[in-house]
PDB file of C-alpha atoms in Angstrom:
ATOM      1  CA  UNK N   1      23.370 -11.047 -13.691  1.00 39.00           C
ATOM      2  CA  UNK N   2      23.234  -9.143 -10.254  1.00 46.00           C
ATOM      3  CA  UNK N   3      19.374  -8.686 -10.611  1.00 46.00           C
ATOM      4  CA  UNK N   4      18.653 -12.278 -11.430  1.00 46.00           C
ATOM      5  CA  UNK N   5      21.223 -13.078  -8.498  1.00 45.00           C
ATOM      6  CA  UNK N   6      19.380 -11.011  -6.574  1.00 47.00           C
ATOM      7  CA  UNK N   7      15.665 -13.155  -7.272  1.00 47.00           C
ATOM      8  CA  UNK N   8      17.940 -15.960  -6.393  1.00 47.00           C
ATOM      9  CA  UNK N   9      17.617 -15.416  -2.975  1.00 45.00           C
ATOM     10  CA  UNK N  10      15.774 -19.052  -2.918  1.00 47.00           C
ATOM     11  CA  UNK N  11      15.327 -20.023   0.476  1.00 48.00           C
ATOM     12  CA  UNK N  12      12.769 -18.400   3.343  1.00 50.00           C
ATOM     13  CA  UNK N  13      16.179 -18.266   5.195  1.00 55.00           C
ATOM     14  CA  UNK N  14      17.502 -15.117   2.599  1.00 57.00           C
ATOM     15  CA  UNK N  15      20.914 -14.393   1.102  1.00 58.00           C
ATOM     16  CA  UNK N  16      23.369 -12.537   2.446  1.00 59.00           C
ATOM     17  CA  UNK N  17      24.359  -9.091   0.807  1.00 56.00           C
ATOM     18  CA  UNK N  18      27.955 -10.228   0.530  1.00 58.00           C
ATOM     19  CA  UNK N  19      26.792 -13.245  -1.551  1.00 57.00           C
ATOM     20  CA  UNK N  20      24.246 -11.658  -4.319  1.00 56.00           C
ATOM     21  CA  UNK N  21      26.305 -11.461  -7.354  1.00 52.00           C
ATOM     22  CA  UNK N  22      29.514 -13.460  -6.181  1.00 51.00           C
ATOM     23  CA  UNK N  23      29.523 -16.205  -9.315  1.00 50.00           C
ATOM     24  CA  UNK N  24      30.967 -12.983 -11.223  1.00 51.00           C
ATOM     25  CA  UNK N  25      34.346 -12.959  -9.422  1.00 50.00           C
ATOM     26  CA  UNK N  26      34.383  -9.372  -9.447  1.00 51.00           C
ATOM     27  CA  UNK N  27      37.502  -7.711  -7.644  1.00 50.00           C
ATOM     28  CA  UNK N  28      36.431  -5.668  -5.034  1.00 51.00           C
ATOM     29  CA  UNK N  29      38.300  -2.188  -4.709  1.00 50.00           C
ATOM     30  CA  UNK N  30      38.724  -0.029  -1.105  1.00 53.00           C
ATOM     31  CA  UNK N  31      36.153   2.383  -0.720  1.00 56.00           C
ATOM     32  CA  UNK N  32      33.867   1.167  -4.253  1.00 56.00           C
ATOM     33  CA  UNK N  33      30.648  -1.013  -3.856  1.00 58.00           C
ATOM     34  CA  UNK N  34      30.486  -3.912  -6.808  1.00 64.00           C
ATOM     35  CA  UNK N  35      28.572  -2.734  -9.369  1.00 67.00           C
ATOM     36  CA  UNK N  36      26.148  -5.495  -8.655  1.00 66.00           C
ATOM     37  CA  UNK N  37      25.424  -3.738  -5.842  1.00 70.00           C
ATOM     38  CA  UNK N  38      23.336  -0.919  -7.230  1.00 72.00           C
ATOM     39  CA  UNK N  39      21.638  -3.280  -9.120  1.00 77.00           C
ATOM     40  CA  UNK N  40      19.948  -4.356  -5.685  1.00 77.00           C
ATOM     41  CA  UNK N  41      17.651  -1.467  -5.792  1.00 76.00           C
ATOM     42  CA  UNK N  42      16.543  -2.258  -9.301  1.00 80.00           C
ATOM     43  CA  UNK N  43      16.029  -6.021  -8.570  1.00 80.00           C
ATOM     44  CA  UNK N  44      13.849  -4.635  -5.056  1.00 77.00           C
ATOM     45  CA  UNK N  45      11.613  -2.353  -7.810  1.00 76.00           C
ATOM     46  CA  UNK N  46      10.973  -5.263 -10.106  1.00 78.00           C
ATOM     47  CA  UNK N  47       9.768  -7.371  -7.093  1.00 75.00           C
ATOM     48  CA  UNK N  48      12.199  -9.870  -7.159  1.00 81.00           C
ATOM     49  CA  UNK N  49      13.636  -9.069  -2.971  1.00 81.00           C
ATOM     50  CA  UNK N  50      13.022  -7.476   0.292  1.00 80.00           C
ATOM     51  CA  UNK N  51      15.077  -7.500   3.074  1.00 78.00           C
ATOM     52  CA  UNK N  52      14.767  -9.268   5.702  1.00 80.00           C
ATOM     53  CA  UNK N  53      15.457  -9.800   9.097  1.00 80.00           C
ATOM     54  CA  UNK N  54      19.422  -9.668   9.528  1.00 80.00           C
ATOM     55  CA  UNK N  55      21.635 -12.725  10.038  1.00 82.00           C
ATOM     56  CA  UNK N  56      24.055 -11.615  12.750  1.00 86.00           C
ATOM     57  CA  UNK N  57      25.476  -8.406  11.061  1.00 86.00           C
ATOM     58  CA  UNK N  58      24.435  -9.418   7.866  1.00 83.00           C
ATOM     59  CA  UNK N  59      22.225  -7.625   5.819  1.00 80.00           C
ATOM     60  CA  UNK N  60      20.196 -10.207   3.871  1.00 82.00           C
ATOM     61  CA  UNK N  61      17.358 -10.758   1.184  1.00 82.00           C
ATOM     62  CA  UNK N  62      14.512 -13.018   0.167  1.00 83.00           C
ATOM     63  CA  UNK N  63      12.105 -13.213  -2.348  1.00 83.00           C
ATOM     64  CA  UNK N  64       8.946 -11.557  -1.320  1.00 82.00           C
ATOM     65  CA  UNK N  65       6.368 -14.355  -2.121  1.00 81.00           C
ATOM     66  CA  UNK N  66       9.065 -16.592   0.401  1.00 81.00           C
ATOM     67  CA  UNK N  67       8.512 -14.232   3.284  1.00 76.00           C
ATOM     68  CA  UNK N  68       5.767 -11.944   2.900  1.00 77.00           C
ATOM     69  CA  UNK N  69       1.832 -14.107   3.483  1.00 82.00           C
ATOM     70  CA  UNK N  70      -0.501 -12.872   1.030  1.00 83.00           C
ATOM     71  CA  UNK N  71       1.884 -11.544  -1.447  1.00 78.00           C
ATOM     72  CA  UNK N  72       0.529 -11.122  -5.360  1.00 82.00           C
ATOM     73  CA  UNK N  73       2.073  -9.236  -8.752  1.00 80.00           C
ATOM     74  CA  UNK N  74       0.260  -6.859  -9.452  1.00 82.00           C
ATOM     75  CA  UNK N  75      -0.102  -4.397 -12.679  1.00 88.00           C
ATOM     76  CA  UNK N  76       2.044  -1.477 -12.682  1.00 86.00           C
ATOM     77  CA  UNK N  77       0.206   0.830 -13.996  1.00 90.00           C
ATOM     78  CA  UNK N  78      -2.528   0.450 -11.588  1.00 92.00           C
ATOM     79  CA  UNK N  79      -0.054   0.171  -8.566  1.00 91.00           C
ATOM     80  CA  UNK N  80       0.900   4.034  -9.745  1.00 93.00           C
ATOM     81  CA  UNK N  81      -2.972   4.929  -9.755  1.00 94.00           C
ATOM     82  CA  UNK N  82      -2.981   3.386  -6.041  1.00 93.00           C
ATOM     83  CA  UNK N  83      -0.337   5.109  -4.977  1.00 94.00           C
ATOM     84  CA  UNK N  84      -1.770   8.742  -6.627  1.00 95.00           C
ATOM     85  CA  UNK N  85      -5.242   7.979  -4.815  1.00 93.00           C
ATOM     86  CA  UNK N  86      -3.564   7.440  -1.324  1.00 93.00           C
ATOM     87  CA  UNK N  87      -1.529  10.530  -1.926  1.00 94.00           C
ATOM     88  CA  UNK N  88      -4.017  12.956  -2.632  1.00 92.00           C
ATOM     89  CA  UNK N  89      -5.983  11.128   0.340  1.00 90.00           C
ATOM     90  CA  UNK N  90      -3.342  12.137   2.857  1.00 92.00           C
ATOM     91  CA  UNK N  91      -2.287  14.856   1.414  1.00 89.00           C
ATOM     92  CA  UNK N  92      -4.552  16.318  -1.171  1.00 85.00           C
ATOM     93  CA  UNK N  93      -5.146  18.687  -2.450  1.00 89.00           C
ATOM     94  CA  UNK N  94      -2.140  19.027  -4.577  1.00 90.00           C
ATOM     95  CA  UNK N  95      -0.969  19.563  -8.237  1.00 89.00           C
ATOM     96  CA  UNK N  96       0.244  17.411 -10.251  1.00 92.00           C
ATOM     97  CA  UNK N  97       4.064  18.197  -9.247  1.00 93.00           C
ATOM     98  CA  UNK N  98       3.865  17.826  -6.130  1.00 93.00           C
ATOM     99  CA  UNK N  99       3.325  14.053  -6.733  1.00 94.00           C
ATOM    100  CA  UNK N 100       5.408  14.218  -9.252  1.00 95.00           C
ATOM    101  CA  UNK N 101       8.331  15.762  -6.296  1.00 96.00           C
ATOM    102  CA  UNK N 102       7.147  13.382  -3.425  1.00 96.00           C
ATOM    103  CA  UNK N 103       7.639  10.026  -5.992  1.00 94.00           C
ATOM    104  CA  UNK N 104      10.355  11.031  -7.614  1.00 94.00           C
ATOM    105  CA  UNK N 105       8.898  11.133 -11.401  1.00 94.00           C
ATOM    106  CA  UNK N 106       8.905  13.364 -13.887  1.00 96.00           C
ATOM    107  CA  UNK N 107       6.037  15.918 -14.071  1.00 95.00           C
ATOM    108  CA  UNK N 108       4.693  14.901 -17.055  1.00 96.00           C
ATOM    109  CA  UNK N 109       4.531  11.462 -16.120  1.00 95.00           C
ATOM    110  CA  UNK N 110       2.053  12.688 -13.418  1.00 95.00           C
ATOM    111  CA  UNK N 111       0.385  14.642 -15.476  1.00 94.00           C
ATOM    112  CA  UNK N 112      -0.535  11.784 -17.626  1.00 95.00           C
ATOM    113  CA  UNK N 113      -1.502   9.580 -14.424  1.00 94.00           C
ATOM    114  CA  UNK N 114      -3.736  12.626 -13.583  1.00 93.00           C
ATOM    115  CA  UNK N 115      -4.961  12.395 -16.770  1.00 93.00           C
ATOM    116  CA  UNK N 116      -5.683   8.390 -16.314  1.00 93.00           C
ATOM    117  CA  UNK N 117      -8.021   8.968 -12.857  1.00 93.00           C
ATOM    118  CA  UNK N 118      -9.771  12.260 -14.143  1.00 91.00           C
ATOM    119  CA  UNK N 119     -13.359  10.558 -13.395  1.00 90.00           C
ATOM    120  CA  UNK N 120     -11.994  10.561  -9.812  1.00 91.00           C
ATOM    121  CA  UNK N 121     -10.538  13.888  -9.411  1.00 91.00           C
ATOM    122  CA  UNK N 122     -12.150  17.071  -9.318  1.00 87.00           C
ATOM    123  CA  UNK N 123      -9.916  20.482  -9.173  1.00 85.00           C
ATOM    124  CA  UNK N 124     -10.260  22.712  -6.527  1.00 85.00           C
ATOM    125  CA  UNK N 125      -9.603  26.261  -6.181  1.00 83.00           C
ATOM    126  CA  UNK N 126      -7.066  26.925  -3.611  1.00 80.00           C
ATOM    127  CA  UNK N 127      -5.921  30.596  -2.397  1.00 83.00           C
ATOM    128  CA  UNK N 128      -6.630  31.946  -5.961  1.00 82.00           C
ATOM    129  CA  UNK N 129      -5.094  28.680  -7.782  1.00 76.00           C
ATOM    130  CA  UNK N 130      -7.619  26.554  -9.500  1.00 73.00           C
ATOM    131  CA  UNK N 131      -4.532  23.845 -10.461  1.00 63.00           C
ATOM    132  CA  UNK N 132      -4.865  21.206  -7.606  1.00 66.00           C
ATOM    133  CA  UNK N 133      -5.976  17.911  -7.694  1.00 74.00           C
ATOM    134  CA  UNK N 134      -8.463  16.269  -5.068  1.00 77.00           C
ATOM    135  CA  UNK N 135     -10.284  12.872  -4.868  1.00 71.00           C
ATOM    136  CA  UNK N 136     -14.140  13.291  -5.545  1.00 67.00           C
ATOM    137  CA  UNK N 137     -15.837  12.155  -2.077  1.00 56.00           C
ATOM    138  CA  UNK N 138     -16.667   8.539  -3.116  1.00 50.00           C
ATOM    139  CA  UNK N 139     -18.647   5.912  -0.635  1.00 43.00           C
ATOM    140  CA  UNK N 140     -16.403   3.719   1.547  1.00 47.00           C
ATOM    141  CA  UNK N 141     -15.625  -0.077   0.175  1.00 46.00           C
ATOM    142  CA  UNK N 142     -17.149  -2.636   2.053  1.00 43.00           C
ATOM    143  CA  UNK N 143     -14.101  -5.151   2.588  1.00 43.00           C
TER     144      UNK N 143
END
């Protein structure tokens, strides 16, 4: 419920925090966040809300397409090749699990997106260590 709540924020105008998952009538306890509250960072992963410029002191929420010009769903899995490809552009080279560290995935999750681009890496031999990754020079896109 909280996640679709939370892709209810409608308007351009957001929702407030306080209001996502309300039609539950869950009791609120001193000291312990609803539990539709942690549900907010799923419902921001799935591209359902962003935040948004407060209300006051109110931290609020709207759907992305509602606030953000230009925005457009794109595939996952090639979102995670993205990100790998501006990774090892900043900071390449690097193995496999040190993406795997900065992102927060599991190694051989990383391994296997590795795996996915290997006609755009090359390894390099670093200190004695032939294991990191790095992007083969490729021409710049013409935008």
């Amino acid at each position: 419920m909280a996640v679709s709540d939370a892709g209810g924020a409608r308007s351009g105008g957001g929702t407030p925090r306080r209001n996502l998952g309300n039609r539950g009538g869950q009791p609120r306890f001193r000291g312990q966040w609803p539990r539709w509250q942690m549900a907010l960072g799923v419902a921001a992963s799935r591209g359902l809300l962003c935040f948004r410029p407060n209300q006051g002191n109110k931290v609020t929420f709207v759907r992305p397409g509602q606030w953000l010009d230009g925005w457009k769903e794109v595939d996952g899995a090639e979102a995670l090749c993205e990100v790998l490809r501006s990774y090892l552009s900043a900071n390449g080279p690097a193995t496999h699990r040190e993406f795997a560290q900065w992102f927060g995935m599991q190694p051989s999750m990383a391994l296997a997106l590795t795996r996915q681009l290997a006609d755009e890496l090359e390894e390099v031999n670093v200190e004695g260590h032939p294991q990191p990754l790095h992007l083969h020079a490729t021409p710049e896109k013409s935008s």
